[in-house]
Each structure stands twice: as C-alpha cells, then as structure tokens.
PDB file of C-alpha atoms and ligand atoms in Angstrom:
ATOM      1  CA  MET A   1      57.383  88.631 165.129  1.00 93.00           C
ATOM      2  CA  ALA A   2      54.715  87.110 167.329  1.00 97.00           C
ATOM      3  CA  ARG A   3      50.978  88.163 166.885  1.00 98.00           C
ATOM      4  CA  ILE A   4      49.195  88.288 170.067  1.00 98.00           C
ATOM      5  CA  ALA A   5      45.293  89.039 170.904  1.00 98.00           C
ATOM      6  CA  VAL A   6      44.284  90.214 174.382  1.00 98.00           C
ATOM      7  CA  VAL A   7      41.031  89.832 175.379  1.00 98.00           C
ATOM      8  CA  GLY A   8      40.985  91.564 178.948  1.00 98.00           C
ATOM      9  CA  SER A   9      40.418  94.532 181.041  1.00 98.00           C
ATOM     10  CA  ILE A  10      41.611  98.067 181.218  1.00 98.00           C
ATOM     11  CA  ASN A  11      41.572 100.194 184.342  1.00 98.00           C
ATOM     12  CA  MET A  12      42.778 103.429 185.648  1.00 98.00           C
ATOM     13  CA  ASP A  13      44.895 103.143 188.834  1.00 97.00           C
ATOM     14  CA  LEU A  14      44.750 105.340 191.412  1.00 98.00           C
ATOM     15  CA  VAL A  15      48.066 104.898 193.299  1.00 96.00           C
ATOM     16  CA  THR A  16      48.625 106.277 196.866  1.00 97.00           C
ATOM     17  CA  THR A  17      52.222 105.740 198.299  1.00 95.00           C
ATOM     18  CA  THR A  18      52.744 105.490 201.914  1.00 96.00           C
ATOM     19  CA  GLY A  19      55.709 104.685 204.569  1.00 94.00           C
ATOM     20  CA  ARG A  20      53.281 101.836 205.651  1.00 92.00           C
ATOM     21  CA  ARG A  21      49.920 100.658 204.958  1.00 91.00           C
ATOM     22  CA  PRO A  22      47.312 101.567 207.939  1.00 92.00           C
ATOM     23  CA  GLU A  23      45.787  99.048 210.244  1.00 93.00           C
ATOM     24  CA  PRO A  24      41.841  98.472 210.182  1.00 94.00           C
ATOM     25  CA  GLY A  25      40.430 101.628 211.443  1.00 97.00           C
ATOM     26  CA  GLU A  26      43.780 103.445 211.476  1.00 96.00           C
ATOM     27  CA  THR A  27      44.448 106.703 209.079  1.00 96.00           C
ATOM     28  CA  VAL A  28      48.078 107.427 208.173  1.00 95.00           C
ATOM     29  CA  LEU A  29      49.563 110.088 206.059  1.00 96.00           C
ATOM     30  CA  GLY A  30      50.316 109.291 202.572  1.00 96.00           C
ATOM     31  CA  ARG A  31      53.377 110.238 200.473  1.00 96.00           C
ATOM     32  CA  GLY A  32      52.007 110.759 197.078  1.00 96.00           C
ATOM     33  CA  PHE A  33      49.235 110.117 194.649  1.00 97.00           C
ATOM     34  CA  ASP A  34      49.085 109.448 190.809  1.00 96.00           C
ATOM     35  CA  MET A  35      46.602 108.311 188.342  1.00 97.00           C
ATOM     36  CA  VAL A  36      48.257 105.729 185.598  1.00 96.00           C
ATOM     37  CA  PRO A  37      46.523 103.658 183.385  1.00 97.00           C
ATOM     38  CA  GLY A  38      46.768  99.862 184.210  1.00 97.00           C
ATOM     39  CA  GLY A  39      44.209  96.643 184.030  1.00 98.00           C
ATOM     40  CA  LYS A  40      45.702  93.476 183.594  1.00 98.00           C
ATOM     41  CA  GLY A  41      44.856  92.989 180.085  1.00 98.00           C
ATOM     42  CA  SER A  42      46.030  96.208 178.912  1.00 98.00           C
ATOM     43  CA  ASN A  43      49.356  96.118 180.966  1.00 98.00           C
ATOM     44  CA  GLN A  44      49.757  92.474 179.433  1.00 98.00           C
ATOM     45  CA  ALA A  45      48.946  93.979 175.794  1.00 98.00           C
ATOM     46  CA  ILE A  46      51.439  96.907 176.344  1.00 98.00           C
ATOM     47  CA  ALA A  47      54.529  94.707 177.664  1.00 98.00           C
ATOM     48  CA  ALA A  48      53.683  92.168 174.779  1.00 98.00           C
ATOM     49  CA  ARG A  49      53.949  94.923 172.209  1.00 98.00           C
ATOM     50  CA  ARG A  50      57.150  96.985 173.799  1.00 98.00           C
ATOM     51  CA  ALA A  51      58.771  93.373 173.962  1.00 98.00           C
ATOM     52  CA  GLY A  52      58.435  93.042 170.058  1.00 98.00           C
ATOM     53  CA  ALA A  53      54.823  91.616 169.627  1.00 98.00           C
ATOM     54  CA  GLU A  54      51.941  92.779 167.261  1.00 98.00           C
ATOM     55  CA  VAL A  55      48.936  92.989 169.522  1.00 98.00           C
ATOM     56  CA  ASP A  56      45.381  93.527 169.221  1.00 98.00           C
ATOM     57  CA  PHE A  57      43.280  94.530 172.176  1.00 98.00           C
ATOM     58  CA  VAL A  58      39.449  93.505 172.915  1.00 98.00           C
ATOM     59  CA  GLY A  59      38.015  95.377 175.703  1.00 98.00           C
ATOM     60  CA  ALA A  60      35.903  98.368 177.072  1.00 98.00           C
ATOM     61  CA  VAL A  61      36.367 101.549 178.603  1.00 98.00           C
ATOM     62  CA  GLY A  62      33.681 103.921 179.987  1.00 98.00           C
ATOM     63  CA  ASP A  63      32.310 107.200 178.987  1.00 98.00           C
ATOM     64  CA  ASP A  64      33.902 109.117 181.675  1.00 98.00           C
ATOM     65  CA  LEU A  65      36.939 111.137 182.052  1.00 96.00           C
ATOM     66  CA  PHE A  66      39.201 108.151 182.469  1.00 98.00           C
ATOM     67  CA  ALA A  67      38.078 106.894 178.821  1.00 98.00           C
ATOM     68  CA  ALA A  68      40.541 108.920 176.632  1.00 98.00           C
ATOM     69  CA  GLU A  69      43.508 108.588 178.773  1.00 98.00           C
ATOM     70  CA  LEU A  70      43.156 104.836 178.891  1.00 98.00           C
ATOM     71  CA  ARG A  71      42.501 104.815 175.066  1.00 98.00           C
ATOM     72  CA  LYS A  72      45.668 107.091 174.561  1.00 98.00           C
ATOM     73  CA  VAL A  73      47.885 104.508 176.495  1.00 98.00           C
ATOM     74  CA  LEU A  74      47.345 101.876 174.517  1.00 98.00           C
ATOM     75  CA  ASP A  75      47.476 103.657 170.998  1.00 98.00           C
ATOM     76  CA  GLY A  76      50.725 105.422 171.960  1.00 98.00           C
ATOM     77  CA  ALA A  77      52.245 101.797 172.798  1.00 98.00           C
ATOM     78  CA  GLY A  78      50.917 100.666 169.176  1.00 98.00           C
ATOM     79  CA  VAL A  79      48.506  98.194 170.473  1.00 98.00           C
ATOM     80  CA  GLY A  80      45.563  97.598 168.303  1.00 98.00           C
ATOM     81  CA  THR A  81      42.498  99.287 169.685  1.00 98.00           C
ATOM     82  CA  ARG A  82      39.831  99.049 166.752  1.00 98.00           C
ATOM     83  CA  ARG A  83      38.379  96.517 168.980  1.00 98.00           C
ATOM     84  CA  LEU A  84      37.960  98.554 172.197  1.00 98.00           C
ATOM     85  CA  ARG A  85      34.485  99.693 172.658  1.00 98.00           C
ATOM     86  CA  THR A  86      33.028 102.364 174.684  1.00 98.00           C
ATOM     87  CA  ALA A  87      30.385 101.563 177.062  1.00 98.00           C
ATOM     88  CA  ALA A  88      28.033 103.919 178.814  1.00 98.00           C
ATOM     89  CA  GLY A  89      28.989 104.313 182.468  1.00 98.00           C
ATOM     90  CA  PRO A  90      32.436 104.514 184.564  1.00 98.00           C
ATOM     91  CA  SER A  91      35.418 102.841 183.238  1.00 98.00           C
ATOM     92  CA  GLY A  92      37.153 100.361 185.679  1.00 98.00           C
ATOM     93  CA  VAL A  93      39.314 101.813 188.319  1.00 98.00           C
ATOM     94  CA  ALA A  94      41.708  99.991 191.096  1.00 98.00           C
ATOM     95  CA  THR A  95      42.675 101.528 193.908  1.00 98.00           C
ATOM     96  CA  ILE A  96      46.340 100.900 194.960  1.00 96.00           C
ATOM     97  CA  VAL A  97      48.485 101.423 198.028  1.00 95.00           C
ATOM     98  CA  VAL A  98      51.841 100.868 197.561  1.00 92.00           C
ATOM     99  CA  ASP A  99      54.242 100.774 200.487  1.00 92.00           C
ATOM    100  CA  SER A 100      57.991 101.992 201.401  1.00 91.00           C
ATOM    101  CA  ALA A 101      59.042  98.203 200.333  1.00 88.00           C
ATOM    102  CA  GLY A 102      57.588  98.651 196.882  1.00 86.00           C
ATOM    103  CA  GLU A 103      54.705  95.925 197.868  1.00 86.00           C
ATOM    104  CA  ASN A 104      50.767  96.824 197.014  1.00 90.00           C
ATOM    105  CA  THR A 105      47.371  95.906 197.844  1.00 93.00           C
ATOM    106  CA  ILE A 106      44.724  96.633 195.205  1.00 95.00           C
ATOM    107  CA  ILE A 107      40.997  96.720 194.966  1.00 97.00           C
ATOM    108  CA  VAL A 108      39.596  96.565 191.401  1.00 97.00           C
ATOM    109  CA  VAL A 109      36.174  97.928 190.716  1.00 98.00           C
ATOM    110  CA  GLU A 110      35.123  96.543 187.188  1.00 98.00           C
ATOM    111  CA  GLY A 111      33.164  99.181 185.641  1.00 98.00           C
ATOM    112  CA  ALA A 112      33.106  98.949 181.884  1.00 98.00           C
ATOM    113  CA  ASN A 113      35.139  95.735 182.066  1.00 98.00           C
ATOM    114  CA  ALA A 114      31.873  94.003 183.051  1.00 98.00           C
ATOM    115  CA  THR A 115      30.162  95.176 179.959  1.00 98.00           C
ATOM    116  CA  LEU A 116      32.328  92.819 177.740  1.00 98.00           C
ATOM    117  CA  THR A 117      29.602  89.876 177.680  1.00 98.00           C
ATOM    118  CA  ASP A 118      29.859  89.517 173.970  1.00 96.00           C
ATOM    119  CA  LEU A 119      32.450  89.050 171.368  1.00 98.00           C
ATOM    120  CA  THR A 120      31.837  90.003 167.760  1.00 98.00           C
ATOM    121  CA  ALA A 121      32.753  88.212 164.764  1.00 98.00           C
ATOM    122  CA  ASP A 122      35.660  90.633 164.456  1.00 98.00           C
ATOM    123  CA  ASP A 123      36.903  90.283 167.790  1.00 98.00           C
ATOM    124  CA  LEU A 124      36.830  86.537 167.022  1.00 98.00           C
ATOM    125  CA  ALA A 125      38.649  86.765 164.155  1.00 98.00           C
ATOM    126  CA  ALA A 126      41.576  88.691 165.815  1.00 98.00           C
ATOM    127  CA  VAL A 127      41.640  85.791 168.317  1.00 98.00           C
ATOM    128  CA  ALA A 128      41.816  83.204 165.296  1.00 98.00           C
ATOM    129  CA  ALA A 129      44.522  85.345 163.239  1.00 98.00           C
ATOM    130  CA  ALA A 130      46.840  85.459 166.619  1.00 98.00           C
ATOM    131  CA  ASP A 131      49.649  83.296 167.537  1.00 98.00           C
ATOM    132  CA  ILE A 132      48.608  83.471 171.210  1.00 98.00           C
ATOM    133  CA  LEU A 133      45.595  84.539 172.881  1.00 98.00           C
ATOM    134  CA  LEU A 134      46.427  86.318 176.209  1.00 98.00           C
ATOM    135  CA  CYS A 135      43.669  86.268 178.762  1.00 98.00           C
ATOM    136  CA  GLN A 136      43.124  87.305 182.574  1.00 98.00           C
ATOM    137  CA  LEU A 137      40.363  86.989 185.079  1.00 98.00           C
ATOM    138  CA  GLU A 138      39.265  90.782 185.477  1.00 98.00           C
ATOM    139  CA  ILE A 139      36.596  90.583 182.458  1.00 98.00           C
ATOM    140  CA  PRO A 140      33.231  88.472 182.506  1.00 98.00           C
ATOM    141  CA  LEU A 141      34.500  84.522 182.873  1.00 98.00           C
ATOM    142  CA  PRO A 142      32.019  83.339 180.064  1.00 98.00           C
ATOM    143  CA  THR A 143      33.682  85.867 177.545  1.00 98.00           C
ATOM    144  CA  VAL A 144      37.272  84.522 178.737  1.00 98.00           C
ATOM    145  CA  LEU A 145      36.086  80.957 177.933  1.00 98.00           C
ATOM    146  CA  ALA A 146      34.374  82.112 174.617  1.00 98.00           C
ATOM    147  CA  ALA A 147      37.701  83.428 173.430  1.00 98.00           C
ATOM    148  CA  ALA A 148      39.486  80.635 174.852  1.00 98.00           C
ATOM    149  CA  ARG A 149      37.347  77.858 173.200  1.00 98.00           C
ATOM    150  CA  HIS A 150      37.661  79.866 169.706  1.00 98.00           C
ATOM    151  CA  ALA A 151      41.350  80.112 170.150  1.00 98.00           C
ATOM    152  CA  ARG A 152      41.571  76.299 170.648  1.00 98.00           C
ATOM    153  CA  ALA A 153      39.405  75.626 167.698  1.00 98.00           C
ATOM    154  CA  SER A 154      41.252  77.844 165.618  1.00 98.00           C
ATOM    155  CA  GLY A 155      44.606  76.624 166.724  1.00 98.00           C
ATOM    156  CA  THR A 156      45.829  79.851 168.459  1.00 98.00           C
ATOM    157  CA  THR A 157      47.681  79.121 171.750  1.00 98.00           C
ATOM    158  CA  VAL A 158      45.768  79.973 174.894  1.00 98.00           C
ATOM    159  CA  LEU A 159      47.798  81.755 177.410  1.00 98.00           C
ATOM    160  CA  LEU A 160      45.774  82.244 180.719  1.00 98.00           C
ATOM    161  CA  ASN A 161      47.246  84.399 183.781  1.00 98.00           C
ATOM    162  CA  PRO A 162      44.313  83.310 186.258  1.00 97.00           C
ATOM    163  CA  SER A 163      44.259  86.347 188.209  1.00 95.00           C
ATOM    164  CA  PRO A 164      42.444  87.916 190.177  1.00 94.00           C
ATOM    165  CA  ALA A 165      42.204  84.044 191.275  1.00 90.00           C
ATOM    166  CA  GLN A 166      38.719  82.451 190.877  1.00 90.00           C
ATOM    167  CA  ASP A 167      37.189  78.945 190.537  1.00 90.00           C
ATOM    168  CA  LEU A 168      37.412  77.922 187.038  1.00 96.00           C
ATOM    169  CA  SER A 169      35.762  74.582 185.578  1.00 96.00           C
ATOM    170  CA  PRO A 170      37.592  71.812 184.418  1.00 96.00           C
ATOM    171  CA  GLU A 171      36.165  72.552 180.923  1.00 95.00           C
ATOM    172  CA  PHE A 172      37.610  75.897 181.095  1.00 97.00           C
ATOM    173  CA  TRP A 173      41.256  74.673 182.263  1.00 98.00           C
ATOM    174  CA  SER A 174      40.999  72.246 179.089  1.00 97.00           C
ATOM    175  CA  VAL A 175      41.334  74.880 176.600  1.00 98.00           C
ATOM    176  CA  VAL A 176      44.396  76.235 178.369  1.00 98.00           C
ATOM    177  CA  ASP A 177      47.964  75.489 176.807  1.00 98.00           C
ATOM    178  CA  ILE A 178      49.835  77.881 179.080  1.00 98.00           C
ATOM    179  CA  ALA A 179      49.318  78.818 182.542  1.00 98.00           C
ATOM    180  CA  VAL A 180      51.302  81.900 184.348  1.00 98.00           C
ATOM    181  CA  VAL A 181      50.830  81.826 187.853  1.00 98.00           C
ATOM    182  CA  ASN A 182      52.481  83.118 191.323  1.00 96.00           C
ATOM    183  CA  GLU A 183      53.753  80.792 193.844  1.00 95.00           C
ATOM    184  CA  GLY A 184      50.530  81.064 196.158  1.00 93.00           C
ATOM    185  CA  GLU A 185      48.265  80.414 193.036  1.00 93.00           C
ATOM    186  CA  SER A 186      50.427  77.336 191.739  1.00 95.00           C
ATOM    187  CA  GLU A 187      49.836  75.899 195.490  1.00 94.00           C
ATOM    188  CA  ARG A 188      45.843  76.779 195.337  1.00 93.00           C
ATOM    189  CA  LEU A 189      45.579  75.858 191.654  1.00 95.00           C
ATOM    190  CA  ALA A 190      47.818  72.345 191.895  1.00 94.00           C
ATOM    191  CA  ALA A 191      45.074  70.079 190.658  1.00 95.00           C
ATOM    192  CA  SER A 192      44.126  72.347 187.862  1.00 96.00           C
ATOM    193  CA  LEU A 193      47.314  73.190 186.759  1.00 97.00           C
ATOM    194  CA  ASP A 194      48.163  69.496 186.466  1.00 95.00           C
ATOM    195  CA  THR A 195      46.371  69.323 183.181  1.00 95.00           C
ATOM    196  CA  VAL A 196      47.666  72.315 181.614  1.00 98.00           C
ATOM    197  CA  PRO A 197      50.685  71.510 179.093  1.00 98.00           C
ATOM    198  CA  HIS A 198      52.922  74.518 180.158  1.00 98.00           C
ATOM    199  CA  VAL A 199      52.796  76.068 183.558  1.00 98.00           C
ATOM    200  CA  VAL A 200      55.078  79.037 184.429  1.00 98.00           C
ATOM    201  CA  VAL A 201      55.278  79.887 188.000  1.00 98.00           C
ATOM    202  CA  THR A 202      56.697  83.427 189.038  1.00 98.00           C
ATOM    203  CA  ARG A 203      58.665  83.841 192.353  1.00 96.00           C
ATOM    204  CA  GLY A 204      59.268  87.451 192.688  1.00 92.00           C
ATOM    205  CA  ALA A 205      62.587  88.443 193.275  1.00 91.00           C
ATOM    206  CA  ASN A 206      63.926  84.690 192.393  1.00 95.00           C
ATOM    207  CA  GLY A 207      62.696  84.636 189.079  1.00 97.00           C
ATOM    208  CA  ALA A 208      60.542  81.977 187.512  1.00 98.00           C
ATOM    209  CA  VAL A 209      60.291  78.387 186.905  1.00 98.00           C
ATOM    210  CA  TYR A 210      58.786  76.996 183.643  1.00 98.00           C
ATOM    211  CA  ARG A 211      57.564  73.130 183.549  1.00 97.00           C
ATOM    212  CA  GLY A 212      56.432  71.294 180.572  1.00 97.00           C
ATOM    213  CA  PRO A 213      57.283  68.745 177.680  1.00 94.00           C
ATOM    214  CA  ASP A 214      60.511  70.477 177.660  1.00 77.00           C
ATOM    215  CA  GLY A 215      61.151  69.453 181.212  1.00 94.00           C
ATOM    216  CA  GLU A 216      61.697  71.896 184.225  1.00 97.00           C
ATOM    217  CA  ILE A 217      63.784  75.196 183.589  1.00 97.00           C
ATOM    218  CA  ALA A 218      64.329  77.670 186.280  1.00 97.00           C
ATOM    219  CA  HIS A 219      65.427  81.171 185.645  1.00 96.00           C
ATOM    220  CA  PRO A 220      67.194  83.132 188.362  1.00 96.00           C
ATOM    221  CA  GLY A 221      65.908  86.659 189.571  1.00 94.00           C
ATOM    222  CA  VAL A 222      67.347  89.884 188.194  1.00 94.00           C
ATOM    223  CA  ARG A 223      68.712  92.016 190.701  1.00 93.00           C
ATOM    224  CA  VAL A 224      67.048  95.697 190.707  1.00 94.00           C
ATOM    225  CA  GLU A 225      66.199  98.276 192.877  1.00 94.00           C
ATOM    226  CA  VAL A 226      62.566  97.831 193.766  1.00 92.00           C
ATOM    227  CA  VAL A 227      60.117 100.934 193.712  1.00 91.00           C
ATOM    228  CA  ASP A 228      56.784  99.523 192.882  1.00 91.00           C
ATOM    229  CA  THR A 229      55.813  95.743 192.112  1.00 93.00           C
ATOM    230  CA  THR A 230      52.366  96.815 190.603  1.00 93.00           C
ATOM    231  CA  GLY A 231      52.272  95.410 187.146  1.00 95.00           C
ATOM    232  CA  ALA A 232      55.394  93.502 187.281  1.00 96.00           C
ATOM    233  CA  GLY A 233      53.447  90.011 186.742  1.00 97.00           C
ATOM    234  CA  ASP A 234      51.669  91.665 183.857  1.00 98.00           C
ATOM    235  CA  THR A 235      54.884  92.653 182.317  1.00 98.00           C
ATOM    236  CA  PHE A 236      56.470  89.217 182.932  1.00 98.00           C
ATOM    237  CA  THR A 237      53.327  87.877 181.204  1.00 98.00           C
ATOM    238  CA  GLY A 238      53.280  90.260 178.319  1.00 98.00           C
ATOM    239  CA  ALA A 239      57.080  89.736 177.445  1.00 98.00           C
ATOM    240  CA  LEU A 240      56.802  85.791 177.761  1.00 98.00           C
ATOM    241  CA  ALA A 241      54.055  85.600 175.208  1.00 98.00           C
ATOM    242  CA  ALA A 242      55.933  87.838 172.955  1.00 98.00           C
ATOM    243  CA  HIS A 243      59.236  85.571 173.023  1.00 98.00           C
ATOM    244  CA  TRP A 244      57.088  82.294 173.327  1.00 98.00           C
ATOM    245  CA  HIS A 245      57.665  81.107 169.687  1.00 97.00           C
ATOM    246  CA  ARG A 246      61.694  81.084 170.678  1.00 97.00           C
ATOM    247  CA  GLY A 247      61.143  78.256 173.338  1.00 96.00           C
ATOM    248  CA  PRO A 248      60.400  78.392 177.161  1.00 96.00           C
ATOM    249  CA  ALA A 249      64.088  79.199 178.198  1.00 96.00           C
ATOM    250  CA  THR A 250      64.394  82.230 176.067  1.00 97.00           C
ATOM    251  CA  ALA A 251      60.760  83.272 176.634  1.00 98.00           C
ATOM    252  CA  LEU A 252      61.709  82.825 180.584  1.00 97.00           C
ATOM    253  CA  ALA A 253      64.994  85.134 180.270  1.00 97.00           C
ATOM    254  CA  TRP A 254      62.855  87.674 178.495  1.00 98.00           C
ATOM    255  CA  ALA A 255      60.008  87.487 180.810  1.00 98.00           C
ATOM    256  CA  CYS A 256      62.153  87.485 184.253  1.00 98.00           C
ATOM    257  CA  THR A 257      64.116  90.694 182.820  1.00 98.00           C
ATOM    258  CA  ALA A 258      61.179  92.626 181.644  1.00 98.00           C
ATOM    259  CA  GLY A 259      59.168  91.941 184.930  1.00 97.00           C
ATOM    260  CA  ALA A 260      62.619  92.923 187.020  1.00 97.00           C
ATOM    261  CA  LEU A 261      62.634  96.207 185.124  1.00 97.00           C
ATOM    262  CA  ALA A 262      58.903  97.012 185.858  1.00 97.00           C
ATOM    263  CA  THR A 263      59.371  97.089 189.532  1.00 95.00           C
ATOM    264  CA  THR A 264      62.189  99.963 189.121  1.00 95.00           C
ATOM    265  CA  LYS A 265      59.529 102.573 188.203  1.00 94.00           C
ATOM    266  CA  LEU A 266      56.161 103.770 189.991  1.00 92.00           C
ATOM    267  CA  GLY A 267      52.639 102.757 188.198  1.00 90.00           C
ATOM    268  CA  ALA A 268      51.603  99.848 186.039  1.00 88.00           C
ATOM    269  CA  SER A 269      51.864 101.119 182.384  1.00 88.00           C
ATOM    270  CA  ALA A 270      54.249 103.677 183.014  1.00 91.00           C
ATOM    271  CA  SER A 271      56.778 101.082 184.324  1.00 94.00           C
ATOM    272  CA  ILE A 272      56.847  98.801 181.232  1.00 97.00           C
ATOM    273  CA  PRO A 273      60.237  98.711 179.552  1.00 97.00           C
ATOM    274  CA  SER A 274      60.917  98.861 176.124  1.00 97.00           C
ATOM    275  CA  ARG A 275      62.484  96.220 173.845  1.00 97.00           C
ATOM    276  CA  ALA A 276      65.862  98.203 173.914  1.00 97.00           C
ATOM    277  CA  ASP A 277      66.100  98.368 177.570  1.00 97.00           C
ATOM    278  CA  ILE A 278      65.121  94.619 177.997  1.00 97.00           C
ATOM    279  CA  GLU A 279      67.782  93.920 175.516  1.00 97.00           C
ATOM    280  CA  ALA A 280      70.062  95.952 177.210  1.00 96.00           C
ATOM    281  CA  ALA A 281      69.462  94.176 180.553  1.00 96.00           C
ATOM    282  CA  LEU A 282      69.768  90.639 178.841  1.00 96.00           C
ATOM    283  CA  GLU A 283      73.109  91.582 177.905  1.00 93.00           C
ATOM    284  CA  ARG A 284      74.468  92.609 181.331  1.00 86.00           C
TER     285      ARG A 284
HETATM  286  O1  LIG B 301      48.200  93.674 187.914  1.00 96.16           O
HETATM  287  C1  LIG B 301      48.171  95.136 188.032  1.00 96.16           C
HETATM  288  C2  LIG B 301      47.005  95.634 187.729  1.00 96.16           C
HETATM  289  O2  LIG B 301      46.057  95.117 188.536  1.00 96.16           O
HETATM  290  C3  LIG B 301      46.897  96.759 188.277  1.00 96.16           C
HETATM  291  O3  LIG B 301      47.323  97.967 186.950  1.00 96.16           O
HETATM  292  C4  LIG B 301      45.221  97.277 188.415  1.00 96.16           C
HETATM  293  O4  LIG B 301      44.798  97.877 187.490  1.00 96.16           O
HETATM  294  C5  LIG B 301      44.443  95.687 188.447  1.00 96.16           C
HETATM  295  O5  LIG B 301      44.121  95.275 187.331  1.00 96.16           O
END
C-alpha cells in the first residue's frame, strides 16, 4: 500500500446547478444548490485513500460553521487529520456553477488555506515518511516549495498538479518528479514540463497520456454519463498517486477509471469512487 502525504487546500464548495451559465450582467434561474466539501488538496487526499493508499493531510480549516463538516469528510474517508490545523477566520470556499453539460466554473476564496505558511517538524516528518508528496497550488507557493524540497531531500517522490495555473520558478520545477496537467496547461507550461521526468496529461473524455522514461502510454477515455466534472481531475490525480508504484500503465488505468466515475455524480468529494467501484469498472 502506498503512503501519501498531501500538503494542500480544503474548501467548502457552494454548488449551483443551472441549465446554462449567465452572460455578464444577466440573471438566470438555477435548478439546485448544494454545499459539498471540496478543495483540490482534500479531494486528492480522499481519492488516494479511496483508491487504496494510506494518506496524511496537512492543511487548514477556519473556525467557522464549515470547519467541522470539512474535517468530518476527511476523517470519514480515513485520511489522517492530525496535521489539519484550525485557523482564526473563515474556511476556504469555492463558488461553483455547473451547467446541464456537467461543465463547471469555479471561483476559490482561499480563507484558512492562506494561513498555511509554515510547516512544522511533524508535517515535514510526514512528508519524509511518505512514498509520494501530493501537492497543488491552492495554498501559499512557498509552503508547497518547502514541502517539495523536503520531499526531494528525503527521497519522497514529488507529484505536482499545478492547478490553479500559476507561474512557477525553474527551481520549483526542478524538485518535481511527476506533473499532472490538463491539455491547456500542458501547452502553456510546455517549456517547464520538459524538465519534469514524468508528465501525465489528462484529456477529459479522451482519457490521458503519460510520457517519461517508460516512453509514451495513452489510456482511452472511459465512457460514462456525465453529471458534473468538478473534482474529476482531483480524483484522477489521487488514484494515480495511489497506484504509481505499480508502473505508469496500471496507474493510468486506475486514474482514468476513477476520474470518469467521479463525473457521474454531483459534488467534488461526494463523487469520489471507492476502491471496489474502481475495480469493478476496470473489470468491465
Ligand atoms: O478541483 C475541484 C476543486 O477546485 C473544488 O472542489 C474547489 O474547491 C476547487 O478547489
């Protein structure tokens, strides 16, 4: 079983479903509203755990009404929350609009995620003890870099999902072992990704492609009825991390299958499939 440390974000997702998104200045009637725990860090932690890994989460919630619910979703999934701090002020929130095609737009207000400016000796110990450090860009960049540097120094593989997209220094890229990007990001970041040993490009309904020392491996899309794509990339990334030790072809199969299943239900954390569901779909 892989051991994974996630240093990342956790948000409450405020999800509105609508037939179509409004144009600027327009009001449309929505179809429904839900509050679902999310955040790229938390989603990826839960996805890795459900796909079969042991996971520790380093992050921060606020001291507001959302905090208990956010902590509960990680605890319920069996993710280690000993390093989840409570900061004064609001938790991170994401305002998400999902249209009838299942496509979304997301605005994240970082809240407590912005307070994750220091890593304790205990946080760093979790990174050093892990097989993989899994990180994204929804917490302060210096913290992500500090975690990645420590991972590199400790022999822990660094898997970065550079989302939301931001400019990163060459030094930052130099400590990344695996990058998971979508097609748009892979074009924008082409020069930087050339320096990363393993690159996985997600292609939505068309699956994903791996390139690295093992050559190029493509995995086709898995056909599903799409309800909501929110968190599908996070589910892909968590499952990929959980099965990375089995080689890129197997990891890609798990990631594509888990990511596709995640689009069949509404809400980020609510849609992440169990190991049994992924295995059943892999056998079909
Ligand atoms: O990747 C999906 C996630 O992005 C949502 O859960 C939202 O919280 C934002 O972080």
